[in-house]
Short mmCIF file of the C-alpha atoms (twelve columns), coordinates in Angstrom:
data_MODEL
# 
_entry.id   MODEL 
# 
loop_
_atom_site.group_PDB 
_atom_site.id 
_atom_site.type_symbol 
_atom_site.label_atom_id 
_atom_site.label_alt_id 
_atom_site.label_comp_id 
_atom_site.label_asym_id 
_atom_site.label_seq_id 
_atom_site.Cartn_x 
_atom_site.Cartn_y 
_atom_site.Cartn_z 
_atom_site.pdbx_PDB_model_num 
ATOM 1   C CA . UNK A 1   3.985   -17.961 -18.192 1 
ATOM 2   C CA . UNK A 2   2.262   -19.746 -15.317 1 
ATOM 3   C CA . UNK A 3   4.997   -18.445 -13.023 1 
ATOM 4   C CA . UNK A 4   3.947   -14.845 -13.716 1 
ATOM 5   C CA . UNK A 5   0.197   -15.147 -13.141 1 
ATOM 6   C CA . UNK A 6   0.418   -14.555 -9.360  1 
ATOM 7   C CA . UNK A 7   2.686   -11.541 -9.893  1 
ATOM 8   C CA . UNK A 8   0.303   -10.044 -12.501 1 
ATOM 9   C CA . UNK A 9   -2.754  -10.564 -10.280 1 
ATOM 10  C CA . UNK A 10  -0.964  -9.014  -7.236  1 
ATOM 11  C CA . UNK A 11  0.219   -6.038  -9.316  1 
ATOM 12  C CA . UNK A 12  -3.289  -5.490  -10.710 1 
ATOM 13  C CA . UNK A 13  -4.773  -5.507  -7.200  1 
ATOM 14  C CA . UNK A 14  -2.105  -3.054  -5.927  1 
ATOM 15  C CA . UNK A 15  -2.639  -0.647  -8.882  1 
ATOM 16  C CA . UNK A 16  -6.484  -0.845  -8.502  1 
ATOM 17  C CA . UNK A 17  -6.030  0.094   -4.815  1 
ATOM 18  C CA . UNK A 18  -3.570  2.897   -5.692  1 
ATOM 19  C CA . UNK A 19  -5.784  4.461   -8.329  1 
ATOM 20  C CA . UNK A 20  -9.229  3.358   -7.148  1 
ATOM 21  C CA . UNK A 21  -9.344  4.818   -3.656  1 
ATOM 22  C CA . UNK A 22  -9.782  8.565   -3.462  1 
ATOM 23  C CA . UNK A 23  -11.251 11.165  -1.122  1 
ATOM 24  C CA . UNK A 24  -14.810 10.636  -2.498  1 
ATOM 25  C CA . UNK A 25  -14.931 6.903   -1.648  1 
ATOM 26  C CA . UNK A 26  -12.474 6.750   1.252   1 
ATOM 27  C CA . UNK A 27  -15.329 6.873   3.827   1 
ATOM 28  C CA . UNK A 28  -16.607 3.609   2.385   1 
ATOM 29  C CA . UNK A 29  -13.435 1.751   1.461   1 
ATOM 30  C CA . UNK A 30  -10.675 2.628   3.918   1 
ATOM 31  C CA . UNK A 31  -10.820 0.334   6.956   1 
ATOM 32  C CA . UNK A 32  -10.596 2.390   10.167  1 
ATOM 33  C CA . UNK A 33  -11.399 5.698   8.497   1 
ATOM 34  C CA . UNK A 34  -14.912 4.490   7.757   1 
ATOM 35  C CA . UNK A 35  -15.525 3.886   11.457  1 
ATOM 36  C CA . UNK A 36  -14.180 7.170   12.779  1 
ATOM 37  C CA . UNK A 37  -16.361 9.808   14.292  1 
ATOM 38  C CA . UNK A 38  -16.783 13.225  12.703  1 
ATOM 39  C CA . UNK A 39  -14.324 14.712  15.195  1 
ATOM 40  C CA . UNK A 40  -11.681 11.989  14.488  1 
ATOM 41  C CA . UNK A 41  -12.125 12.468  10.733  1 
ATOM 42  C CA . UNK A 42  -11.583 16.225  11.137  1 
ATOM 43  C CA . UNK A 43  -8.347  15.506  13.107  1 
ATOM 44  C CA . UNK A 44  -7.134  13.062  10.410  1 
ATOM 45  C CA . UNK A 45  -5.381  14.543  7.296   1 
ATOM 46  C CA . UNK A 46  -6.999  12.327  4.637   1 
ATOM 47  C CA . UNK A 47  -5.383  14.162  1.770   1 
ATOM 48  C CA . UNK A 48  -1.874  13.506  3.112   1 
ATOM 49  C CA . UNK A 49  -2.763  9.894   3.910   1 
ATOM 50  C CA . UNK A 50  -4.146  9.205   0.431   1 
ATOM 51  C CA . UNK A 51  -0.954  10.601  -1.173  1 
ATOM 52  C CA . UNK A 52  1.039   8.135   1.035   1 
ATOM 53  C CA . UNK A 53  -1.417  5.311   0.267   1 
ATOM 54  C CA . UNK A 54  -1.193  5.860   -3.575  1 
ATOM 55  C CA . UNK A 55  2.575   6.183   -3.592  1 
ATOM 56  C CA . UNK A 56  2.968   3.124   -1.307  1 
ATOM 57  C CA . UNK A 57  0.995   0.802   -3.638  1 
ATOM 58  C CA . UNK A 58  2.588   2.134   -6.813  1 
ATOM 59  C CA . UNK A 59  6.154   1.650   -5.383  1 
ATOM 60  C CA . UNK A 60  5.080   -1.705  -3.965  1 
ATOM 61  C CA . UNK A 61  4.090   -2.816  -7.476  1 
ATOM 62  C CA . UNK A 62  7.410   -1.668  -8.917  1 
ATOM 63  C CA . UNK A 63  9.737   -2.904  -6.204  1 
ATOM 64  C CA . UNK A 64  8.016   -6.255  -5.700  1 
ATOM 65  C CA . UNK A 65  8.250   -6.930  -9.445  1 
ATOM 66  C CA . UNK A 66  12.001  -6.075  -9.320  1 
ATOM 67  C CA . UNK A 67  12.414  -8.469  -6.373  1 
ATOM 68  C CA . UNK A 68  10.495  -11.144 -8.219  1 
ATOM 69  C CA . UNK A 69  12.473  -10.924 -11.447 1 
ATOM 70  C CA . UNK A 70  15.921  -10.584 -9.841  1 
ATOM 71  C CA . UNK A 71  15.277  -13.496 -7.554  1 
ATOM 72  C CA . UNK A 72  13.910  -15.572 -10.446 1 
ATOM 73  C CA . UNK A 73  17.034  -14.800 -12.469 1 
ATOM 74  C CA . UNK A 74  19.332  -16.182 -9.760  1 
ATOM 75  C CA . UNK A 75  17.110  -18.882 -8.185  1 
ATOM 76  C CA . UNK A 76  14.184  -21.138 -8.969  1 
ATOM 77  C CA . UNK A 77  10.484  -20.316 -8.676  1 
ATOM 78  C CA . UNK A 78  10.057  -21.698 -5.174  1 
ATOM 79  C CA . UNK A 79  12.776  -19.414 -3.694  1 
ATOM 80  C CA . UNK A 80  11.390  -16.556 -5.778  1 
ATOM 81  C CA . UNK A 81  7.940   -17.055 -4.291  1 
ATOM 82  C CA . UNK A 82  9.411   -17.082 -0.788  1 
ATOM 83  C CA . UNK A 83  11.466  -13.945 -1.422  1 
ATOM 84  C CA . UNK A 84  8.375   -12.227 -2.947  1 
ATOM 85  C CA . UNK A 85  6.241   -13.141 0.080   1 
ATOM 86  C CA . UNK A 86  8.828   -11.965 2.542   1 
ATOM 87  C CA . UNK A 87  9.206   -8.706  0.695   1 
ATOM 88  C CA . UNK A 88  5.396   -8.099  0.738   1 
ATOM 89  C CA . UNK A 89  5.243   -8.999  4.452   1 
ATOM 90  C CA . UNK A 90  7.945   -6.478  5.328   1 
ATOM 91  C CA . UNK A 91  6.380   -3.847  3.114   1 
ATOM 92  C CA . UNK A 92  2.937   -4.258  4.732   1 
ATOM 93  C CA . UNK A 93  4.434   -4.147  8.207   1 
ATOM 94  C CA . UNK A 94  5.990   -0.810  7.256   1 
ATOM 95  C CA . UNK A 95  2.624   0.345   5.877   1 
ATOM 96  C CA . UNK A 96  0.844   -0.553  9.104   1 
ATOM 97  C CA . UNK A 97  3.419   1.225   11.289  1 
ATOM 98  C CA . UNK A 98  3.331   4.399   9.178   1 
ATOM 99  C CA . UNK A 99  -0.422  4.355   8.875   1 
ATOM 100 C CA . UNK A 100 -0.879  4.176   12.653  1 
ATOM 101 C CA . UNK A 101 1.664   6.933   13.369  1 
ATOM 102 C CA . UNK A 102 0.750   10.494  14.162  1 
ATOM 103 C CA . UNK A 103 2.131   11.512  10.734  1 
ATOM 104 C CA . UNK A 104 -1.401  12.079  9.384   1 
ATOM 105 C CA . UNK A 105 -2.769  14.259  12.188  1 
ATOM 106 C CA . UNK A 106 -4.347  17.362  10.747  1 
ATOM 107 C CA . UNK A 107 -2.271  20.412  11.792  1 
ATOM 108 C CA . UNK A 108 -5.269  22.674  11.334  1 
ATOM 109 C CA . UNK A 109 -7.469  20.753  13.746  1 
ATOM 110 C CA . UNK A 110 -7.737  22.129  17.332  1 
ATOM 111 C CA . UNK A 111 -9.178  19.814  19.985  1 
# 
């Protein structure tokens, strides 16, 4: 059971992020968005970003658990921890790249 405590804690954090951050508290909790000027916030499609944000963390919870259990089935806990960490690192690199793209520019905003 001790092998699963880290997985359970990470999954709880990911799900709290997925379901806890919404449009009402995004100005306080989302790094980067909370420091934007009013014009930049108008140019940023927060609704579309929050859909991506929620889906990312839900899928991260599911897929990282699959990686954990499949790796644990075939290998020992040390290799499982390494595979889990590598998976999370790759997932967060993807998250950073997509979050910084122009994908969330508001099409209704005219500069």
